[in-house]
PDB file of C-alpha atoms in Angstrom:
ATOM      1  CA  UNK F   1      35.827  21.510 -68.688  1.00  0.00           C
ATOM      2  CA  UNK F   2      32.432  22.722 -66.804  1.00  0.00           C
ATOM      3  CA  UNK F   3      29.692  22.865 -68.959  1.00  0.00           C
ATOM      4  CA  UNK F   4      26.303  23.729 -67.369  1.00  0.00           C
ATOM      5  CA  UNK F   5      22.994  22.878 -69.432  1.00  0.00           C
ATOM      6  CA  UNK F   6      20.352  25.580 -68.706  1.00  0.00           C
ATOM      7  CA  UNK F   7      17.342  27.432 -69.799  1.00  0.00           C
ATOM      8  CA  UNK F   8      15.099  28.852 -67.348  1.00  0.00           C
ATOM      9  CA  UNK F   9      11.927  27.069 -69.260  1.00  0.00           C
ATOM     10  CA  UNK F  10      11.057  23.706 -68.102  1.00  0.00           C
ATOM     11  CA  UNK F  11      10.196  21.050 -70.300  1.00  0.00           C
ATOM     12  CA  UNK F  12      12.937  21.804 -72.971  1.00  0.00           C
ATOM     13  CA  UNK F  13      14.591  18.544 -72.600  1.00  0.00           C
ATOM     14  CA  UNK F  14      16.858  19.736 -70.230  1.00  0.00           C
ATOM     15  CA  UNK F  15      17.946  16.884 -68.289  1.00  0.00           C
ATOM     16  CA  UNK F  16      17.424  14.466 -70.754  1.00  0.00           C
ATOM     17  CA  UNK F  17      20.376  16.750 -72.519  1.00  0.00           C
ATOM     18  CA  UNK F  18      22.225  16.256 -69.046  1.00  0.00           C
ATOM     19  CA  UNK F  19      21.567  12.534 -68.843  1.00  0.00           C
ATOM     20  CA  UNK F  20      22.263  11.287 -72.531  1.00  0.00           C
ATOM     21  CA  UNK F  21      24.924  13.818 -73.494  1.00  0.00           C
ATOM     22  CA  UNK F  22      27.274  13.004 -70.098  1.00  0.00           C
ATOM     23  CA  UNK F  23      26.362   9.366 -70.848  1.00  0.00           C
ATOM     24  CA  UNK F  24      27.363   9.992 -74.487  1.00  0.00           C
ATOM     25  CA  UNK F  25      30.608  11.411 -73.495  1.00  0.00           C
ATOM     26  CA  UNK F  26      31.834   8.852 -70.980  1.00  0.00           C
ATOM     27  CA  UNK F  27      31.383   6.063 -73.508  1.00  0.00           C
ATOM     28  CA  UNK F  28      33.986   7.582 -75.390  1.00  0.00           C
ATOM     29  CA  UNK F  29      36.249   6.666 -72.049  1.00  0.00           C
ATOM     30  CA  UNK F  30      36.564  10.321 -70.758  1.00  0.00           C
ATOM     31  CA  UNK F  31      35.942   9.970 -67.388  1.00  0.00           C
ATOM     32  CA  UNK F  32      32.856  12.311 -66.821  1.00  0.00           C
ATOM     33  CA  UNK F  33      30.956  13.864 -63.541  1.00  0.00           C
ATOM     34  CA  UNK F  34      27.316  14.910 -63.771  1.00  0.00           C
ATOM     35  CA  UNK F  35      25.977  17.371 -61.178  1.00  0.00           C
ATOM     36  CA  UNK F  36      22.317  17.127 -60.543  1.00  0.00           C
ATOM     37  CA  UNK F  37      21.817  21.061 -58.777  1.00  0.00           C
ATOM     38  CA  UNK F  38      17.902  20.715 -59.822  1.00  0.00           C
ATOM     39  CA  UNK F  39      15.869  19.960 -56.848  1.00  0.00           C
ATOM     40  CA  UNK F  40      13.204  17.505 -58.710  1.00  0.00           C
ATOM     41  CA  UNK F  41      16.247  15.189 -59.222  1.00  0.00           C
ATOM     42  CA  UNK F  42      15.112  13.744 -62.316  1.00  0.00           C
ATOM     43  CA  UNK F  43      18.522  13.313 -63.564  1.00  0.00           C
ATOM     44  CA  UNK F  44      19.713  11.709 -60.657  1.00  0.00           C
ATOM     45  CA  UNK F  45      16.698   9.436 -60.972  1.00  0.00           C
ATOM     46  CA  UNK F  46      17.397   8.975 -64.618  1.00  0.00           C
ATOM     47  CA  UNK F  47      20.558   7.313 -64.164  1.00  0.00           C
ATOM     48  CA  UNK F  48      19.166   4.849 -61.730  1.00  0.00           C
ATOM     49  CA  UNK F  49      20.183   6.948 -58.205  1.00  0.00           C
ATOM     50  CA  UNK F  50      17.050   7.011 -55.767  1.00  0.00           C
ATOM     51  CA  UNK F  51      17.656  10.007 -53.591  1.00  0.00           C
ATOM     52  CA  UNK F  52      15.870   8.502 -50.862  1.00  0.00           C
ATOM     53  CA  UNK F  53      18.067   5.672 -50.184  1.00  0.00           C
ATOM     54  CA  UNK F  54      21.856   8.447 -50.059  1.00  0.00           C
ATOM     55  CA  UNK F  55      23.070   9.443 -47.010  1.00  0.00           C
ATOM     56  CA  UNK F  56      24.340  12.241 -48.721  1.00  0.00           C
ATOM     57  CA  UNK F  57      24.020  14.456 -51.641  1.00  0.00           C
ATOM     58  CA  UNK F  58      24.908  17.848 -53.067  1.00  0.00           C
ATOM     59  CA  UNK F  59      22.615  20.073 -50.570  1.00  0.00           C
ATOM     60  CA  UNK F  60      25.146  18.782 -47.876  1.00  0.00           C
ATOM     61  CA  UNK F  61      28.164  19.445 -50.114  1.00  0.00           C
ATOM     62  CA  UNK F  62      26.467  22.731 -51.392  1.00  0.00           C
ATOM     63  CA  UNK F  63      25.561  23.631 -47.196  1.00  0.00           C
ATOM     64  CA  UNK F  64      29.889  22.265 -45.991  1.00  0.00           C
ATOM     65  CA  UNK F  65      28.484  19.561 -44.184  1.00  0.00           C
ATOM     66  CA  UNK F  66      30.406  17.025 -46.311  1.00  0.00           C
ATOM     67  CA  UNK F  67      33.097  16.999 -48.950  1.00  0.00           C
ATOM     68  CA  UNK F  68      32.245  17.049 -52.372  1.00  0.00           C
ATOM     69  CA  UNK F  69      34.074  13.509 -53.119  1.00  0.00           C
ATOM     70  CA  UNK F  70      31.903  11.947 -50.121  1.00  0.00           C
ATOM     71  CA  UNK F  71      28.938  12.490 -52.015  1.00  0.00           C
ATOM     72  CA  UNK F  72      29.824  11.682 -55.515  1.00  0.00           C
ATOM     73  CA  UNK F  73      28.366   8.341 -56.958  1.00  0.00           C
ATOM     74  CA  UNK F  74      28.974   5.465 -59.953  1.00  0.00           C
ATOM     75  CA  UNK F  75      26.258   5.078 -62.446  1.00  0.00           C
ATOM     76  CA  UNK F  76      25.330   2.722 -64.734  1.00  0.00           C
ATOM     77  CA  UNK F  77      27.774   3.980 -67.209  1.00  0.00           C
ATOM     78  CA  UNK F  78      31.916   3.474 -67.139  1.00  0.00           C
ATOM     79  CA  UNK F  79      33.562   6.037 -66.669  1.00  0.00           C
ATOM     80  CA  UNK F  80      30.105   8.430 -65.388  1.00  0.00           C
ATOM     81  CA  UNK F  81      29.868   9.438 -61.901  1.00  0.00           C
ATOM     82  CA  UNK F  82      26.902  11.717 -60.383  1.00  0.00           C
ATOM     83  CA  UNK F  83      26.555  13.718 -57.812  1.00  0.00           C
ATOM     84  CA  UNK F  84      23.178  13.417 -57.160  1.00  0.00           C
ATOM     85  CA  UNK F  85      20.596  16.236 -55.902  1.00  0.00           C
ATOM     86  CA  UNK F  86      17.697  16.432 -53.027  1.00  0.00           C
ATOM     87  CA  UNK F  87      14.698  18.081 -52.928  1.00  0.00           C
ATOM     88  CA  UNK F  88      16.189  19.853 -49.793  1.00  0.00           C
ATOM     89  CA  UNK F  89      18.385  22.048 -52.350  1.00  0.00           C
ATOM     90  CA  UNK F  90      14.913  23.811 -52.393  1.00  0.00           C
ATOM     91  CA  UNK F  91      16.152  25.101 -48.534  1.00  0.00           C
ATOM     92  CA  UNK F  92      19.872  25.384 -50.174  1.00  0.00           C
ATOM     93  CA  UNK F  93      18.669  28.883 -51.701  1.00  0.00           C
ATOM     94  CA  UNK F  94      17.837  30.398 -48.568  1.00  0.00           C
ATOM     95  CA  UNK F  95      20.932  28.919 -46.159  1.00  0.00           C
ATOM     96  CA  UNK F  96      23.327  30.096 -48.935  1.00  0.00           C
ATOM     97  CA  UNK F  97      21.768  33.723 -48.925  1.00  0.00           C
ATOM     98  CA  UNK F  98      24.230  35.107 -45.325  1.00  0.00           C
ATOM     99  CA  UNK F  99      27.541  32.954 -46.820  1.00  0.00           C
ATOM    100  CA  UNK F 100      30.093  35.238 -48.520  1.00  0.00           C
ATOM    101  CA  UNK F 101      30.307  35.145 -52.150  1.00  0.00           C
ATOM    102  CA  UNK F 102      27.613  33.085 -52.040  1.00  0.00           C
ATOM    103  CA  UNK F 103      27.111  32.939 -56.283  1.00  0.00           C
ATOM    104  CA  UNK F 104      30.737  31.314 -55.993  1.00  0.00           C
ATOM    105  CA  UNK F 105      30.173  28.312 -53.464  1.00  0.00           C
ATOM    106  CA  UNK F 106      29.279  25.294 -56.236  1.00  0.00           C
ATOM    107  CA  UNK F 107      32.856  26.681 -58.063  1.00  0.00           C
ATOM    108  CA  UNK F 108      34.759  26.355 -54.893  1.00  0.00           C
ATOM    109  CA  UNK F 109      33.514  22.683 -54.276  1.00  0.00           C
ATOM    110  CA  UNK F 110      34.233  21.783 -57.655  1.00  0.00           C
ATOM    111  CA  UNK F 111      37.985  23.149 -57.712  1.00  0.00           C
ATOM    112  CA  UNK F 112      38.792  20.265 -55.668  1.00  0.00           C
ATOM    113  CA  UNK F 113      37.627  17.581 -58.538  1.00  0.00           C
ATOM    114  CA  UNK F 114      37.468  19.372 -61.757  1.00  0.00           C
ATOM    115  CA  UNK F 115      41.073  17.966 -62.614  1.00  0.00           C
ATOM    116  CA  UNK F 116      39.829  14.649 -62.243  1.00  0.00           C
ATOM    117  CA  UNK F 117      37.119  14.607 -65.091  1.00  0.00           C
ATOM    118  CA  UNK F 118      37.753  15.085 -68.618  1.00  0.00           C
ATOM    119  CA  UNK F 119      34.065  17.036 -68.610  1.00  0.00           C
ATOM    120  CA  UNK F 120      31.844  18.124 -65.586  1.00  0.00           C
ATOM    121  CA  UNK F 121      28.095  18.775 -66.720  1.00  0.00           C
ATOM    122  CA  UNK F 122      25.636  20.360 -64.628  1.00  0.00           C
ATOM    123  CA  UNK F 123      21.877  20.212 -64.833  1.00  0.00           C
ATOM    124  CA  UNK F 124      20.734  23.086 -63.843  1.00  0.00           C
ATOM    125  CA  UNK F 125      16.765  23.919 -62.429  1.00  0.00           C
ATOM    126  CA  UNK F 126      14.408  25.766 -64.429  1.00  0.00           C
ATOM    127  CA  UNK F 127      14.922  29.146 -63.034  1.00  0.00           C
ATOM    128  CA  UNK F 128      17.400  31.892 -62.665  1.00  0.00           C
ATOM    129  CA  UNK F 129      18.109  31.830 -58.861  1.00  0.00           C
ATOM    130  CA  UNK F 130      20.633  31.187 -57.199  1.00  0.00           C
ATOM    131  CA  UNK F 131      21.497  27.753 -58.066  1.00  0.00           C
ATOM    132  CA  UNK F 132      21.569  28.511 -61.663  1.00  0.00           C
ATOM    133  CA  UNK F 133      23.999  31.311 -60.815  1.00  0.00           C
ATOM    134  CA  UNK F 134      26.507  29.338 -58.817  1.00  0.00           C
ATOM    135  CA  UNK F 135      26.202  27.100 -61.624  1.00  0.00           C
ATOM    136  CA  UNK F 136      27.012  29.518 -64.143  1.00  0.00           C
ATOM    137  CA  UNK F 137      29.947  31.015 -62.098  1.00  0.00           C
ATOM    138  CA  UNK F 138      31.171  27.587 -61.663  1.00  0.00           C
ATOM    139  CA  UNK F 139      31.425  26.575 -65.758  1.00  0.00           C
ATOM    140  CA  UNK F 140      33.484  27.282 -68.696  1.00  0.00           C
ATOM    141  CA  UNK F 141      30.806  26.937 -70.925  1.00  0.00           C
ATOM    142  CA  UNK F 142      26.491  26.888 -71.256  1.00  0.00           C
ATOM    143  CA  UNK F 143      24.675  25.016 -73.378  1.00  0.00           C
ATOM    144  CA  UNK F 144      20.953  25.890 -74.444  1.00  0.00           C
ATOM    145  CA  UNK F 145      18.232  23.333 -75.222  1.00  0.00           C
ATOM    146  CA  UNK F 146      15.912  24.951 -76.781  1.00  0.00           C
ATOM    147  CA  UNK F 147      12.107  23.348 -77.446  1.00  0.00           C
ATOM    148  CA  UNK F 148      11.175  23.966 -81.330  1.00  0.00           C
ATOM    149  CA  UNK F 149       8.064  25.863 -80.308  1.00  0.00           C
ATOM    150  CA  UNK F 150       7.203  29.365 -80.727  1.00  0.00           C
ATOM    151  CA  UNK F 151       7.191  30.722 -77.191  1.00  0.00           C
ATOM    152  CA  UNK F 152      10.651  29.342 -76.520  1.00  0.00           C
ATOM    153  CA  UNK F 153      12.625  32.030 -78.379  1.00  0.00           C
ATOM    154  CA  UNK F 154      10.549  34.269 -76.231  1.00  0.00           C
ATOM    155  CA  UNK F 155      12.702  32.533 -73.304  1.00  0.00           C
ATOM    156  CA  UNK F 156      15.676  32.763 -74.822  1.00  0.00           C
ATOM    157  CA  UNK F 157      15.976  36.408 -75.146  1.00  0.00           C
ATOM    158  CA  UNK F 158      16.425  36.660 -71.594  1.00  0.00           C
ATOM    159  CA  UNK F 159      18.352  33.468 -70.886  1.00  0.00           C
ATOM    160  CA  UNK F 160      21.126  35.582 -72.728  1.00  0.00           C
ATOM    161  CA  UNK F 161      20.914  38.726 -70.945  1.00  0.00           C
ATOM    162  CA  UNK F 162      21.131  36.728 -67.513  1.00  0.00           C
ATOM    163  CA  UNK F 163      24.271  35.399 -69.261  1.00  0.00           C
ATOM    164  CA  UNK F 164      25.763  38.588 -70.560  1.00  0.00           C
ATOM    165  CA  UNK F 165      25.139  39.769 -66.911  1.00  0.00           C
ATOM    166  CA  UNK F 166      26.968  36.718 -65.085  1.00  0.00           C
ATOM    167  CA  UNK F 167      29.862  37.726 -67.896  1.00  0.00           C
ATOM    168  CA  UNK F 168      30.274  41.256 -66.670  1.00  0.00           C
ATOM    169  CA  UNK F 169      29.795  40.853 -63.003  1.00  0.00           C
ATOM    170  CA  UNK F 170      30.617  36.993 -62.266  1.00  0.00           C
ATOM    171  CA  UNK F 171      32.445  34.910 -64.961  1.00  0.00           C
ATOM    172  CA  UNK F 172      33.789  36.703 -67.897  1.00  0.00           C
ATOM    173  CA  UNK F 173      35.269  33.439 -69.230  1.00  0.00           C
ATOM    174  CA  UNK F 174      31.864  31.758 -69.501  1.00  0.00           C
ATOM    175  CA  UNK F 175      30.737  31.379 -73.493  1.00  0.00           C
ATOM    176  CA  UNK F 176      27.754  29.644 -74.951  1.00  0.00           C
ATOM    177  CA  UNK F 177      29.042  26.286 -76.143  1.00  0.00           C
ATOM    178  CA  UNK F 178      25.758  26.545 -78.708  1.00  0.00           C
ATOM    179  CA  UNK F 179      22.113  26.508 -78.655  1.00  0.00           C
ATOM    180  CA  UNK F 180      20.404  22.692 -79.294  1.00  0.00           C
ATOM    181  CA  UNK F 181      17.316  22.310 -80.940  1.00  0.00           C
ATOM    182  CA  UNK F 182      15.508  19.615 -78.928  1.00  0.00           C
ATOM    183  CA  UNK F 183      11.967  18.186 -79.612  1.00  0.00           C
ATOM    184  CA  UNK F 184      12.162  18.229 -83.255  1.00  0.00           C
ATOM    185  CA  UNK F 185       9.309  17.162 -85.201  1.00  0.00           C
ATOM    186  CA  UNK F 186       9.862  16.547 -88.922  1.00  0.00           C
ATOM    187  CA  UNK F 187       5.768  16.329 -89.773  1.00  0.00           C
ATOM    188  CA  UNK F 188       5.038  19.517 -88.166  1.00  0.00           C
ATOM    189  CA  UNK F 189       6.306  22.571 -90.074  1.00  0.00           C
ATOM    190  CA  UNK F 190       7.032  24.594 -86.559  1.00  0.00           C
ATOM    191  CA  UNK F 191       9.635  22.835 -85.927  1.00  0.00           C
ATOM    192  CA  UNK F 192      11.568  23.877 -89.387  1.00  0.00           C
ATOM    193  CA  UNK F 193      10.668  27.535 -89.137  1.00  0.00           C
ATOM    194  CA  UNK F 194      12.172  27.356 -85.538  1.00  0.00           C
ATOM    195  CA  UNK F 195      14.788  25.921 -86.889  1.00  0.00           C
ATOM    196  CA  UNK F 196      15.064  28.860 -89.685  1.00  0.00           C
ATOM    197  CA  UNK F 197      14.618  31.619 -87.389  1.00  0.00           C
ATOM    198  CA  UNK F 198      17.512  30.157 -84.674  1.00  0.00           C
ATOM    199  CA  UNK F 199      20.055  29.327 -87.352  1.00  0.00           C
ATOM    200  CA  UNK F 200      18.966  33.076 -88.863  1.00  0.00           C
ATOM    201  CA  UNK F 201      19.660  34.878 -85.774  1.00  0.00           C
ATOM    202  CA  UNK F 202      22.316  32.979 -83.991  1.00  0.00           C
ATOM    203  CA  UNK F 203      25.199  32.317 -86.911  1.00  0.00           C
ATOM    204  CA  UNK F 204      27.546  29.639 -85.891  1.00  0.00           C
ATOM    205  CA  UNK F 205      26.123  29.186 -82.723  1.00  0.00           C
ATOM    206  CA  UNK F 206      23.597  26.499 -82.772  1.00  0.00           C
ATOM    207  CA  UNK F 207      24.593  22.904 -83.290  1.00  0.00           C
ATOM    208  CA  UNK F 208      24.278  20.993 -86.339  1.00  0.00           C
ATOM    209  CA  UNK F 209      23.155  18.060 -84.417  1.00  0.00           C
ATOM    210  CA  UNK F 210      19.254  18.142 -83.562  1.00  0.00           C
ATOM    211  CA  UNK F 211      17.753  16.536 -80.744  1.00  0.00           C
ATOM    212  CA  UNK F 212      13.890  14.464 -82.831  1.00  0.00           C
ATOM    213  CA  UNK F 213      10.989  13.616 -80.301  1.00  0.00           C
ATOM    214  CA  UNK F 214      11.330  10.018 -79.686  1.00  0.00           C
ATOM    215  CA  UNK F 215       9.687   7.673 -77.854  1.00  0.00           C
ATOM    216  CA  UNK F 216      12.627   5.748 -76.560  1.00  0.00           C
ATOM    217  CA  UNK F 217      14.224   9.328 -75.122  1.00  0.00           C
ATOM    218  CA  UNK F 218      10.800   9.608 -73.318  1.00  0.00           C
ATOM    219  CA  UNK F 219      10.754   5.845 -71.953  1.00  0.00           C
ATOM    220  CA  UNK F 220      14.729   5.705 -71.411  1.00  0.00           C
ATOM    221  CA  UNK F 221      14.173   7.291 -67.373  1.00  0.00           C
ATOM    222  CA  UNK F 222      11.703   4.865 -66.058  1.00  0.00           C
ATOM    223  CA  UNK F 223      14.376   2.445 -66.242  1.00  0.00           C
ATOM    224  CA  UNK F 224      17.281   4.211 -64.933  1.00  0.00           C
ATOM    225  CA  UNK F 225      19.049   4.442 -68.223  1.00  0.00           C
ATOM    226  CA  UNK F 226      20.087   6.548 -70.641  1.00  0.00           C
ATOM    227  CA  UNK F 227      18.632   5.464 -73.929  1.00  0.00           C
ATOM    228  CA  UNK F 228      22.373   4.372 -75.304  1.00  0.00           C
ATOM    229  CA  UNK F 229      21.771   1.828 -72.621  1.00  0.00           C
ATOM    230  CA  UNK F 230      17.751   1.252 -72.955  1.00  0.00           C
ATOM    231  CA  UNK F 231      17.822   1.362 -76.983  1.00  0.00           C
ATOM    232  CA  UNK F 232      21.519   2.087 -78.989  1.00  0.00           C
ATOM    233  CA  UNK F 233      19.833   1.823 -82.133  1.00  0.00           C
ATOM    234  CA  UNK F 234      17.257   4.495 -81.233  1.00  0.00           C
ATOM    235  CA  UNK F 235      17.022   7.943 -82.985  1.00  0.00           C
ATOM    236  CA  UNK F 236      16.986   9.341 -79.778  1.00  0.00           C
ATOM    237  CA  UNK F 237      20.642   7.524 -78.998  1.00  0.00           C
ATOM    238  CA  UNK F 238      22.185   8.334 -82.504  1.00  0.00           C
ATOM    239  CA  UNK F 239      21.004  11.886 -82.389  1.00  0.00           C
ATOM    240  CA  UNK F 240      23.420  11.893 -78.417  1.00  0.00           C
ATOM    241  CA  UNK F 241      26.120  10.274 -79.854  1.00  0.00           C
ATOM    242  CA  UNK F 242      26.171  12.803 -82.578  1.00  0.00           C
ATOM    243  CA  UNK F 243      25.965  15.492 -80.191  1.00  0.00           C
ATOM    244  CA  UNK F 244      28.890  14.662 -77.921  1.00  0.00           C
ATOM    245  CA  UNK F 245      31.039  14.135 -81.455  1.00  0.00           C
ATOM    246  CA  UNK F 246      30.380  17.488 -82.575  1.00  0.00           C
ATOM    247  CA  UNK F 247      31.402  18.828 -79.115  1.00  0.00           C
ATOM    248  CA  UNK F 248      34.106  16.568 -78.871  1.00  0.00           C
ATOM    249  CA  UNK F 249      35.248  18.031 -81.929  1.00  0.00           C
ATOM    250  CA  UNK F 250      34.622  21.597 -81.213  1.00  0.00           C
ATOM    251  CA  UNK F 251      36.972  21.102 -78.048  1.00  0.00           C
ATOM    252  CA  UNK F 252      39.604  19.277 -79.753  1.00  0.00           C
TER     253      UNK F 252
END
């Protein structure tokens, strides 16, 4: 199963969704592939991976200069490998724009692996070009982090029309796995209307499971971890574990 995690916002807790939830899932001894397509490479950095030391990465998977198993990595986690991104998949944008079906080259590549992981996440850059597309045309499924702040619903509004578009014209088997509250702060009362007005508006598909700020989440990537690693006991880890459980359990 492809899942990509993606919201054109930044600072939603996007890749800290990537990082902790693959990690979360590979524990549970699924073996597990994390694509980093986001050019700041922060999950790739989170999981202990310094870009500057590969020889390869995805741009030159992404670009056919290598094969997509030659650039695939271990992390610090059993059964969680990485393929880990470049700030040259800035320049991927623009050298995929004269290839042929160019929203479908990141699906092709993975085709040759996806048998070989139980799940295949993919952090996706805050945007809607055309690495967020491939993305989308490569998965089975999106999930949404969503920040509880005000302006974020804003955001999501169109997040969903670029998916109802990639639907029609791309990937009609792609569904929203569920929207994840992320950032949640139990002294400020934002967070709980948020909270109100997603579960109000989007019935059955947010999950129960809700990401808290914590200070361990926020530490966790300075050390090349993901918190289950830098601090199990955290709220931050519980709150991951929980979330690969419920999804576990939504996908049998």
């Amino acid at each position: 199963m492809v899942i990509s995690i993606a919201n054109q916002k930044g600072g939603v807790g996007k890749t800290t969704t990537a990082v902790n939830l693959s990690a979360s899932i590979a524990i549970s001894e699924r073996k597990t592939l994390l694509i980093d397509i986001d050019p700041q490479c922060n999950a790739t950095s989170g999981l202990g991976i310094s870009y500057g030391g590969l020889h390869a990465n995805l741009y030159h998977a992404l670009i056919g200069e290598k094969n997509i198993r030659d650039v695939i990595k271990k992390t610090v986690v059993p059964f969680l490998d990485i393929v880990p991104s470049h700030p040259d998949l800035i320049g991927a944008e623009i050298e995929l724009l004269d290839v042929d079906e160019r929203e479908f080259v990141l699906k092709r590549i993975l085709d040759e692996v996806k048998d070989e992981y139980s799940y295949i996440f993919i952090d996706c850059p805050p945007s809607l070009g055309l690495l967020t597309l491939n993305s989308l045309a490569a998965s089975d499924s999106v999930i949404i982090p969503l920040q509880c702040e005000y302006f974020a619903l804003e955001g999501l509004a169109l997040l969903q029309r670029t998916i109802s578009i990639i639907r029609k014209r791309l990937n009609p088997r792609l569904d929203t796995l569920g929207i994840l509250l992320t950032m949640f702060d139990r002294r400020n009362n934002l967070s709980f209307r948020v909270w109100e007005e997603v579960n109000k508006c989007f019935v059955d598909g947010v999950f129960k499971t809700v990401i808290p700020r914590n200070v361990k989440l926020s530490e966790s990537p300075s050390y090349g971890k993901p918190v289950i690693l830098y601090d199990i006991s955290s709220k931050g880890a519980e709150s991951y574990l929980e979330l690969a459980s419920e999804i576990l359990e939504k996908r049998g």
